[in-house]
Coordinates of C-alpha atoms in Angstrom, one line a residue:
Chain A
X1 CA 88.7 98.2 141.5
X2 CA 91.2 95.7 139.5
X3 CA 90.5 93.3 142.3
X4 CA 86.6 93.6 141.7
X5 CA 87.0 93.6 138.0
X6 CA 89.0 89.8 138.7
X7 CA 86.5 88.5 140.7
X8 CA 83.9 90.1 138.1
X9 CA 81.5 86.9 137.3
X10 CA 79.6 88.7 134.4
X11 CA 80.1 90.6 131.4
X12 CA 77.7 93.2 129.5
X13 CA 77.3 93.0 126.0
X14 CA 76.5 96.2 123.8
X15 CA 75.4 94.2 120.8
X16 CA 74.8 95.4 117.1
X17 CA 74.2 93.7 114.2
X18 CA 76.2 90.7 112.3
X19 CA 78.0 87.7 114.7
X20 CA 80.0 89.2 116.5
X21 CA 77.7 89.6 119.5
X22 CA 77.1 85.9 119.3
X23 CA 81.0 85.0 119.2
X24 CA 81.6 87.1 122.3
X25 CA 78.4 85.8 124.3
X26 CA 79.5 82.2 123.5
X27 CA 82.8 82.6 124.1
X28 CA 82.2 84.5 127.5
X29 CA 79.5 81.9 128.9
X30 CA 82.3 79.4 128.0
X31 CA 84.8 81.1 129.9
X32 CA 81.5 80.7 133.0
X33 CA 80.5 84.0 133.2
X34 CA 77.3 85.6 133.0
X35 CA 76.3 87.5 129.7
X36 CA 73.7 90.5 130.0
X37 CA 73.3 91.9 126.8
X38 CA 71.3 94.8 125.2
X39 CA 70.8 95.3 121.5
X40 CA 68.9 97.7 119.2
X41 CA 65.6 96.9 117.4
X42 CA 66.3 96.7 113.5
X43 CA 70.4 95.8 114.2
X44 CA 70.6 93.1 116.6
X45 CA 69.8 89.4 116.2
X46 CA 66.9 88.9 118.7
X47 CA 68.1 85.3 118.7
X48 CA 71.4 86.3 120.5
X49 CA 68.6 86.2 123.3
X50 CA 69.2 82.5 123.9
X51 CA 72.9 82.6 124.8
X52 CA 72.3 85.2 127.0
X53 CA 71.7 85.3 131.0
X54 CA 69.4 88.7 130.6
X55 CA 68.5 90.2 127.0
X56 CA 66.6 93.7 126.0
X57 CA 66.5 95.4 122.8
X58 CA 66.1 99.1 122.9
X59 CA 65.9 101.9 120.0
X60 CA 69.3 103.5 119.2
X61 CA 69.6 106.7 121.2
X62 CA 68.1 105.7 124.6
X63 CA 71.3 106.2 126.4
X64 CA 69.6 106.4 130.1
X65 CA 68.0 103.0 129.8
X66 CA 70.9 101.4 128.7
X67 CA 73.1 102.6 131.4
X68 CA 70.4 101.7 133.8
X69 CA 70.0 98.1 132.5
X70 CA 73.4 97.3 133.0
X71 CA 73.4 99.3 136.3
X72 CA 70.3 96.7 137.5
X73 CA 72.2 93.8 136.4
X74 CA 75.3 94.6 138.6
X75 CA 77.4 94.3 135.6
X76 CA 80.6 96.7 135.7
X77 CA 82.7 95.5 132.2
X78 CA 80.9 95.9 128.9
X79 CA 82.1 95.3 125.7
X80 CA 81.0 96.6 122.4
X81 CA 80.5 94.1 119.6
X82 CA 78.7 94.3 116.0
X83 CA 77.9 97.0 113.5
X84 CA 75.4 99.9 113.6
X85 CA 74.6 101.3 110.8
X86 CA 74.7 105.1 111.4
X87 CA 71.2 105.7 112.3
X88 CA 68.6 107.2 109.8
X89 CA 66.3 109.9 111.4
X90 CA 63.5 107.7 112.3
X91 CA 65.2 104.6 114.0
X92 CA 67.4 107.4 116.2
X93 CA 65.2 108.6 119.6
X94 CA 68.0 110.3 121.7
X95 CA 66.9 110.5 125.1
X96 CA 68.1 113.7 126.8
X97 CA 71.6 112.2 127.9
X98 CA 72.0 111.1 124.1
X99 CA 71.1 114.2 123.0
X100 CA 73.6 116.0 125.1
X101 CA 76.4 113.5 124.0
X102 CA 75.4 114.2 120.3
X103 CA 75.2 118.1 120.9
X104 CA 78.7 118.1 122.0
X105 CA 80.6 116.6 119.5
X106 CA 82.9 118.3 117.4
X107 CA 82.2 116.3 114.1
X108 CA 79.5 113.7 113.8
X109 CA 81.8 110.8 112.0
X110 CA 81.8 107.3 113.3
X111 CA 85.0 107.7 115.6
X112 CA 83.9 110.7 117.5
X113 CA 80.3 109.4 118.3
X114 CA 81.8 106.1 119.6
X115 CA 84.4 107.9 121.6
X116 CA 81.6 110.0 122.9
X117 CA 79.7 106.5 123.9
X118 CA 82.4 105.4 125.3
X119 CA 83.2 108.2 127.6
X120 CA 79.7 108.2 128.6
X121 CA 80.1 104.6 130.0
X122 CA 83.0 105.1 131.5
X123 CA 82.0 108.2 133.6
X124 CA 79.0 105.9 134.8
X125 CA 81.7 103.7 136.4
X126 CA 81.8 101.0 133.7
X127 CA 84.9 99.4 132.8
X128 CA 84.8 98.9 128.6
X129 CA 87.0 96.1 127.2
X130 CA 88.1 95.5 123.6
X131 CA 86.0 92.9 122.3
X132 CA 88.6 91.3 119.8
X133 CA 90.9 90.7 123.3
X134 CA 87.7 88.6 124.8
X135 CA 88.0 86.5 121.3
X136 CA 91.9 86.9 120.3
X137 CA 91.6 84.5 117.7
X138 CA 89.4 86.5 115.7
X139 CA 92.8 89.1 115.1
X140 CA 93.8 88.1 111.6
X141 CA 97.1 86.7 111.0
X142 CA 100.2 88.5 109.0
X143 CA 101.1 87.5 105.6
X144 CA 99.3 85.5 102.5
X145 CA 96.7 83.3 104.1
X146 CA 95.3 81.6 100.5
X147 CA 97.1 79.6 98.6
X148 CA 97.4 81.8 95.6
X149 CA 99.5 84.7 96.0
X150 CA 98.7 87.9 94.5
X151 CA 100.0 88.2 91.3
X152 CA 102.7 90.9 90.3
X153 CA 99.8 93.4 88.6
X154 CA 97.9 92.8 91.9
X155 CA 100.8 93.5 94.3
X156 CA 100.9 96.7 92.3
X157 CA 97.5 97.8 93.1
X158 CA 97.7 97.1 96.8
X159 CA 101.0 98.9 97.2
X160 CA 99.1 101.8 95.1
X161 CA 96.1 101.5 97.5
X162 CA 97.5 101.2 100.9
X163 CA 98.5 104.7 101.7
X164 CA 95.4 105.8 100.2
X165 CA 92.9 103.6 102.1
X166 CA 95.1 104.8 105.2
X167 CA 94.2 108.5 103.9
X168 CA 90.4 107.9 103.9
X169 CA 90.5 106.5 107.5
X170 CA 92.7 109.2 108.9
X171 CA 90.2 111.7 107.3
X172 CA 87.3 109.5 108.7
X173 CA 85.8 108.8 105.4
X174 CA 86.1 104.9 105.2
X175 CA 87.8 101.6 105.7
X176 CA 88.0 100.3 102.3
X177 CA 88.4 101.2 98.6
X178 CA 88.7 99.0 95.6
X179 CA 91.3 100.0 93.3
X180 CA 92.0 98.8 89.7
X181 CA 94.9 99.3 87.3
X182 CA 96.4 102.1 89.8
X183 CA 93.0 104.0 90.1
X184 CA 90.8 104.1 92.8
X185 CA 87.4 102.9 91.8
X186 CA 85.3 103.3 94.9
X187 CA 85.5 104.8 98.1
X188 CA 83.1 103.4 101.0
X189 CA 81.8 106.2 103.2
X190 CA 78.1 105.1 104.7
X191 CA 77.1 102.2 102.5
X192 CA 79.2 99.6 104.1
X193 CA 81.7 97.5 102.5
X194 CA 79.5 95.0 100.6
X195 CA 77.7 97.7 98.8
X196 CA 81.1 99.2 98.0
X197 CA 82.8 96.0 96.5
X198 CA 79.6 95.7 94.3
X199 CA 80.0 99.6 93.0
X200 CA 83.8 98.6 92.6
X201 CA 82.9 96.0 90.3
X202 CA 80.1 97.5 88.3
X203 CA 82.6 100.4 87.8
X204 CA 86.0 98.9 87.3
X205 CA 84.8 95.1 85.8
X206 CA 86.3 91.8 86.9
X207 CA 90.0 91.9 88.5
X208 CA 89.7 94.5 91.1
X209 CA 91.5 94.9 94.4
X210 CA 89.9 95.4 97.8
X211 CA 91.6 97.2 100.4
X212 CA 90.4 97.5 104.2
X213 CA 92.5 99.0 107.1
X214 CA 91.9 100.1 110.4
X215 CA 91.2 103.9 110.9
X216 CA 94.4 105.1 112.2
X217 CA 94.4 106.3 116.0
X218 CA 91.0 103.9 116.0
X219 CA 90.3 102.9 119.7
X220 CA 89.9 99.0 119.4
X221 CA 86.9 99.1 121.7
X222 CA 84.7 100.8 119.6
X223 CA 85.2 100.0 116.0
X224 CA 87.3 97.5 114.4
X225 CA 86.7 96.2 110.4
X226 CA 85.6 92.6 109.9
X227 CA 85.7 90.2 107.3
X228 CA 84.2 86.6 107.0
X229 CA 82.2 84.5 104.5
X230 CA 79.8 87.0 103.2
X231 CA 82.9 89.2 102.6
X232 CA 84.3 86.2 100.3
X233 CA 80.9 85.6 98.7
X234 CA 80.8 89.0 97.8
X235 CA 84.3 89.1 96.2
X236 CA 84.1 85.6 94.3
X237 CA 80.7 86.8 93.0
X238 CA 82.0 90.1 91.4
X239 CA 85.6 88.5 89.9
X240 CA 87.5 90.2 92.3
X241 CA 91.1 89.1 92.3
X242 CA 92.5 89.8 95.4
X243 CA 91.6 91.5 99.6
X244 CA 94.5 93.2 101.4
X245 CA 93.7 93.9 104.9
X246 CA 95.4 95.1 108.1
X247 CA 97.0 92.2 110.1
X248 CA 96.2 91.9 113.7
X249 CA 93.4 94.9 114.0
X250 CA 91.0 93.4 111.0
X251 CA 88.7 90.7 112.9
X252 CA 88.3 87.4 110.7
X253 CA 85.0 85.3 111.2
X254 CA 84.9 82.1 110.2
X255 CA 88.3 81.9 108.7
X256 CA 89.2 78.5 107.9
X257 CA 85.8 78.1 106.1
X258 CA 86.4 81.5 104.4
X259 CA 90.0 80.5 103.4
X260 CA 88.8 77.4 102.0
X261 CA 86.1 79.1 99.6
X262 CA 89.0 81.6 98.6
X263 CA 91.2 79.2 98.0
X264 CA 88.5 76.9 95.8
X265 CA 87.9 80.0 93.7
X266 CA 91.6 81.6 93.4
X267 CA 91.0 84.5 95.6
X268 CA 94.0 85.8 96.9
X269 CA 93.7 87.4 100.7
X270 CA 96.7 88.9 102.5
X271 CA 97.1 90.7 105.6
X272 CA 99.7 93.3 105.6
X273 CA 101.2 95.4 108.7
X274 CA 99.8 99.2 108.5
X275 CA 103.3 100.7 107.3
X276 CA 103.5 98.0 104.1
Chain B
X1 CA 105.7 130.2 66.1
X2 CA 103.3 132.7 68.1
X3 CA 103.6 134.5 64.5
X4 CA 102.3 131.7 63.2
X5 CA 99.7 130.8 65.6
X6 CA 98.4 134.5 65.5
X7 CA 98.0 134.2 61.9
X8 CA 96.3 130.7 61.9
X9 CA 92.6 130.7 60.7
X10 CA 91.8 127.1 62.4
X11 CA 91.5 125.2 65.5
X12 CA 90.7 121.6 66.2
X13 CA 88.9 120.6 69.2
X14 CA 88.9 117.0 70.3
X15 CA 85.4 116.4 71.7
X16 CA 84.4 114.4 74.3
X17 CA 80.3 114.3 75.3
X18 CA 78.4 116.8 76.6
X19 CA 77.6 120.6 75.4
X20 CA 81.2 121.5 76.1
X21 CA 82.5 120.9 72.8
X22 CA 79.5 122.7 71.0
X23 CA 80.1 125.9 73.0
X24 CA 83.5 125.9 71.7
X25 CA 82.6 125.2 68.2
X26 CA 80.3 128.1 68.3
X27 CA 82.3 130.6 69.7
X28 CA 85.3 129.6 67.5
X29 CA 83.1 129.9 64.8
X30 CA 81.9 133.2 65.6
X31 CA 85.6 134.4 65.9
X32 CA 85.7 133.5 62.3
X33 CA 87.6 130.2 62.8
X34 CA 87.5 127.1 61.0
X35 CA 86.7 124.4 63.0
X36 CA 88.0 120.8 62.9
X37 CA 86.3 118.3 65.3
X38 CA 87.4 114.6 66.1
X39 CA 85.1 112.9 68.2
X40 CA 84.9 109.5 69.7
X41 CA 81.5 106.8 69.4
X42 CA 79.8 106.7 72.0
X43 CA 80.8 109.4 73.9
X44 CA 80.7 112.6 71.4
X45 CA 77.4 114.1 70.0
X46 CA 77.4 113.5 66.1
X47 CA 75.2 116.6 65.6
X48 CA 78.5 118.5 66.6
X49 CA 79.2 118.1 62.7
X50 CA 76.8 120.7 61.7
X51 CA 78.9 123.1 63.8
X52 CA 82.3 122.1 62.2
X53 CA 84.2 122.1 58.7
X54 CA 85.4 119.1 59.3
X55 CA 84.4 116.3 61.3
X56 CA 85.2 112.6 62.4
X57 CA 84.9 110.2 64.9
X58 CA 87.2 108.0 66.2
X59 CA 87.4 104.9 68.9
X60 CA 89.1 106.0 71.9
X61 CA 92.7 105.0 71.4
X62 CA 93.1 105.6 68.1
X63 CA 96.2 108.1 68.8
X64 CA 97.7 107.6 65.2
X65 CA 94.2 108.4 63.4
X66 CA 93.4 111.4 65.4
X67 CA 97.4 113.2 65.0
X68 CA 97.1 112.5 61.1
X69 CA 93.3 113.8 60.9
X70 CA 94.6 117.4 62.4
X71 CA 98.1 117.4 60.6
X72 CA 95.9 116.5 57.4
X73 CA 93.9 119.7 57.9
X74 CA 96.5 122.2 58.5
X75 CA 95.2 122.6 62.2
X76 CA 98.3 123.6 64.8
X77 CA 95.9 124.8 67.6
X78 CA 94.0 122.0 69.8
X79 CA 91.9 121.9 72.5
X80 CA 90.6 119.2 74.5
X81 CA 86.5 119.7 75.7
X82 CA 83.8 117.6 77.0
X83 CA 83.9 114.4 79.0
X84 CA 85.4 111.1 78.5
X85 CA 84.1 108.4 80.6
X86 CA 87.2 106.2 81.4
X87 CA 87.2 103.7 78.8
X88 CA 85.8 100.1 79.3
X89 CA 87.6 97.8 78.2
X90 CA 85.3 97.0 74.9
X91 CA 85.4 101.0 73.7
X92 CA 89.3 101.3 74.4
X93 CA 91.2 100.2 70.8
X94 CA 94.8 101.5 71.7
X95 CA 96.8 101.5 68.7
X96 CA 100.3 101.2 69.0
X97 CA 101.1 104.7 69.9
X98 CA 98.2 104.9 72.2
X99 CA 99.6 101.7 74.1
X100 CA 103.2 103.0 74.3
X101 CA 101.9 105.8 76.3
X102 CA 99.7 103.9 78.5
X103 CA 102.7 101.4 79.4
X104 CA 104.5 104.4 79.9
X105 CA 102.4 105.9 82.9
X106 CA 103.5 105.5 86.2
X107 CA 99.9 105.3 87.2
X108 CA 96.5 105.2 85.1
X109 CA 94.6 108.3 87.1
X110 CA 93.0 110.7 84.7
X111 CA 95.5 113.1 85.4
X112 CA 98.5 111.3 84.3
X113 CA 96.4 109.7 81.1
X114 CA 95.4 113.0 80.4
X115 CA 98.7 114.7 80.6
X116 CA 100.5 112.3 78.7
X117 CA 98.2 112.5 76.0
X118 CA 98.9 116.3 75.8
X119 CA 102.5 115.2 76.1
X120 CA 102.0 113.3 72.8
X121 CA 100.2 116.1 70.9
X122 CA 102.8 118.5 71.6
X123 CA 105.5 116.3 70.6
X124 CA 103.8 116.3 67.3
X125 CA 103.7 119.7 67.3
X126 CA 100.5 121.1 67.9
X127 CA 99.7 123.8 70.5
X128 CA 97.1 122.9 73.0
X129 CA 95.3 125.6 74.5
X130 CA 92.5 125.6 77.3
X131 CA 89.0 125.3 76.5
X132 CA 87.8 127.6 79.0
X133 CA 90.5 130.6 77.7
X134 CA 88.8 130.3 74.6
X135 CA 85.2 130.6 76.0
X136 CA 86.1 132.7 79.3
X137 CA 82.5 133.5 80.3
X138 CA 82.1 129.9 81.1
X139 CA 84.4 130.1 84.4
X140 CA 82.5 130.1 87.3
X141 CA 82.8 133.9 89.0
X142 CA 83.3 134.1 93.2
X143 CA 80.4 134.6 96.0
X144 CA 77.2 133.2 96.6
X145 CA 75.3 132.9 93.1
X146 CA 71.5 132.3 94.2
X147 CA 69.3 134.6 96.1
X148 CA 69.4 132.0 99.0
X149 CA 72.8 132.2 101.1
X150 CA 73.4 128.7 102.7
X151 CA 72.1 128.3 105.9
X152 CA 74.7 128.3 108.8
X153 CA 74.8 124.6 109.3
X154 CA 75.0 124.6 105.7
X155 CA 78.2 126.8 106.0
X156 CA 79.2 124.6 108.7
X157 CA 79.2 121.6 106.3
X158 CA 80.9 123.3 103.4
X159 CA 83.9 123.9 106.1
X160 CA 84.2 120.5 107.0
X161 CA 84.2 119.2 103.5
X162 CA 86.0 121.6 101.6
X163 CA 89.5 120.5 102.6
X164 CA 88.2 117.0 102.5
X165 CA 87.2 117.2 98.9
X166 CA 90.8 118.7 98.2
X167 CA 92.4 115.9 99.7
X168 CA 90.5 113.3 97.3
X169 CA 91.7 115.8 94.2
X170 CA 95.3 115.4 95.6
X171 CA 94.8 111.8 95.7
X172 CA 93.6 111.9 92.3
X173 CA 90.4 110.0 93.5
X174 CA 87.7 112.5 92.3
X175 CA 86.5 116.0 92.4
X176 CA 83.2 116.1 94.3
X177 CA 82.0 114.5 97.6
X178 CA 78.5 114.8 99.3
X179 CA 78.5 115.7 103.3
X180 CA 75.8 115.8 105.9
X181 CA 75.9 116.6 109.0
X182 CA 79.9 116.9 109.0
X183 CA 79.8 113.2 107.8
X184 CA 81.1 112.5 104.5
X185 CA 78.5 110.6 102.8
X186 CA 79.7 109.6 99.4
X187 CA 82.8 110.3 97.5
X188 CA 83.1 110.2 93.2
X189 CA 85.1 108.0 91.7
X190 CA 84.5 106.5 88.2
X191 CA 80.9 107.0 88.6
X192 CA 80.8 110.5 87.7
X193 CA 79.2 113.5 89.7
X194 CA 75.5 112.7 89.2
X195 CA 75.7 108.9 90.1
X196 CA 77.6 110.4 93.5
X197 CA 75.1 112.9 93.9
X198 CA 72.2 110.3 93.5
X199 CA 74.0 107.8 96.3
X200 CA 75.0 110.8 98.4
X201 CA 71.0 111.4 98.9
X202 CA 70.1 107.7 99.2
X203 CA 72.3 107.2 102.2
X204 CA 72.1 110.6 103.7
X205 CA 68.8 111.4 103.0
X206 CA 67.6 115.3 101.9
X207 CA 69.8 118.3 103.4
X208 CA 72.8 117.3 101.9
X209 CA 75.8 119.5 100.5
X210 CA 77.4 118.9 97.4
X211 CA 81.1 120.2 97.0
X212 CA 83.4 120.3 94.0
X213 CA 86.4 121.5 93.7
X214 CA 89.5 121.3 90.8
X215 CA 92.0 118.7 91.4
X216 CA 95.1 120.6 92.6
X217 CA 97.6 120.9 90.0
X218 CA 95.0 119.9 87.4
X219 CA 96.5 121.4 84.2
X220 CA 93.5 123.3 82.9
X221 CA 94.0 122.1 79.4
X222 CA 92.9 118.6 80.3
X223 CA 90.2 118.8 82.5
X224 CA 88.0 121.2 84.8
X225 CA 84.9 120.3 86.7
X226 CA 81.7 121.6 85.3
X227 CA 78.4 122.4 86.5
X228 CA 74.9 123.1 84.9
X229 CA 71.5 122.6 84.1
X230 CA 71.6 118.8 84.8
X231 CA 73.5 119.2 88.1
X232 CA 70.7 121.6 89.1
X233 CA 67.9 119.5 88.1
X234 CA 69.6 116.7 90.2
X235 CA 70.8 118.8 93.5
X236 CA 67.0 119.7 93.7
X237 CA 65.4 116.4 92.9
X238 CA 67.4 114.6 95.7
X239 CA 66.6 117.7 97.9
X240 CA 70.2 119.0 98.7
X241 CA 70.6 122.1 100.5
X242 CA 73.4 123.4 98.8
X243 CA 76.1 123.2 96.2
X244 CA 80.0 124.7 96.9
X245 CA 82.4 124.9 93.6
X246 CA 85.7 126.3 93.6
X247 CA 85.5 129.8 92.0
X248 CA 87.2 130.7 88.6
X249 CA 88.1 127.3 87.4
X250 CA 84.4 125.7 87.5
X251 CA 83.2 125.7 84.4
X252 CA 79.7 126.7 84.6
X253 CA 77.2 125.9 81.8
X254 CA 73.7 127.4 81.3
X255 CA 74.3 130.0 83.7
X256 CA 71.4 132.0 83.8
X257 CA 68.9 129.5 83.6
X258 CA 70.5 127.3 86.1
X259 CA 70.7 129.8 88.9
X260 CA 67.1 131.0 88.0
X261 CA 66.1 127.1 88.8
X262 CA 68.1 126.9 91.5
X263 CA 66.3 130.0 93.0
X264 CA 62.8 128.6 92.3
X265 CA 63.8 125.6 94.3
X266 CA 65.7 127.3 97.1
X267 CA 68.8 125.7 96.1
X268 CA 71.8 127.6 97.5
X269 CA 75.3 128.3 95.2
X270 CA 78.4 129.2 96.3
X271 CA 81.7 129.2 94.5
X272 CA 84.6 129.5 96.9
X273 CA 88.2 130.3 96.8
X274 CA 90.4 126.8 97.1
X275 CA 91.8 128.2 100.3
X276 CA 88.4 128.7 102.0

């Protein structure tokens, strides 16, 4: 099996939204692999087609057609990349196999749903890789990444919020919180990080701290939190003092450009180990 | 001291927003007590003056003037009633004593701030009572309070969310969460229950469940969660299936009218013990 994989000349990407699928596709092509992409209407950038040897869009929930697509293209290795917002009722069209997966779930948090999908892919003989392992440079390094260090009171808020954002992940609630003056101002649930940052600033005013941590026990192959230019622009617009993320496992897109922008606006960005 | 209190013929109310201070004032007058009220600009209904033997409004943070007001009126027993939204910078004018309290706080959650204020009141010789003890009929009774029982899937969501809302209280984050299909859709922080219910419905659609629980270890004298007609109207407008609150310690305003409205719209309201 390992032999087969080593000789494998293609990779399949199950592509959600955002730029992550594009980066993965580019890297894979650079490595001489053929790239087979399956995306989702309303989530995936149709422009990805340019970077793919084969490309199709499905509705969320068409699990049988997704599996058949990769089988038909003789793909054995898959990775999941990009964001899928939790499906609204109208977008979601579970076929028989998807429905079976969903009904078998103990709970319907992100985690258990994505794990169940992963299980189905493996049951069908696919090997599922971590997208971050395909583009390791995206992993956020340790330390203070900007020229500005967080001020002492910012560090105090980071230390206050860090175990709390860990709890939010443990409870499968969300990966991001906003803290101001040792108060939790906003907790991300379904609305996503951008909406959470906006609400945090509306409620907490300027000078908030954003914290983002990988869920404890998160399978890296299904979901890692990411930051990038949009995050920086929002943090700057809303007057945040600092962003603290989990080092190593947060994906940092457009890092150089993002940090230059942060430096220009005196925003501090730090990446901490989980147990800090 | 107890002797003195028994003979005491007046009660002081530190009045926040909402109708709770009014109910307390009415009950106290009915019991033949004289009622001395101190409220806050922008928070307290100025109409309360009609129900008070003495009435003044202060800015949040004027702790010395608040203490002096009750001393001057020979009030020994105080209760705190009504909601104070966390002060925005402009409304908040801490005097020297208030500033000292704030700087001495380990963290600035609702809890520790209100406990510190309580400590200052007691340090000045005031006896602070629970407002709920003054109007015990406000305490929410156990059981299913509406004609409609929650459906089995609603119960499943209530059982899923109940320990989670307890955790949110333990972490001093908030007292209310919204659950749909065993996912946490929204967590209340600074924005208050009404805004949380609205966001929950926007993200989770119709059929959500709202859960509200007293913070573990909450001092009943400083803050108890409350529900009433506004809560019911919001839950109905946003298409909620059920509301679950902590029995005994949630304050239920306008109970009969609220439950009639819930019954009319097939909303289920249940009150559970903490450990359910």
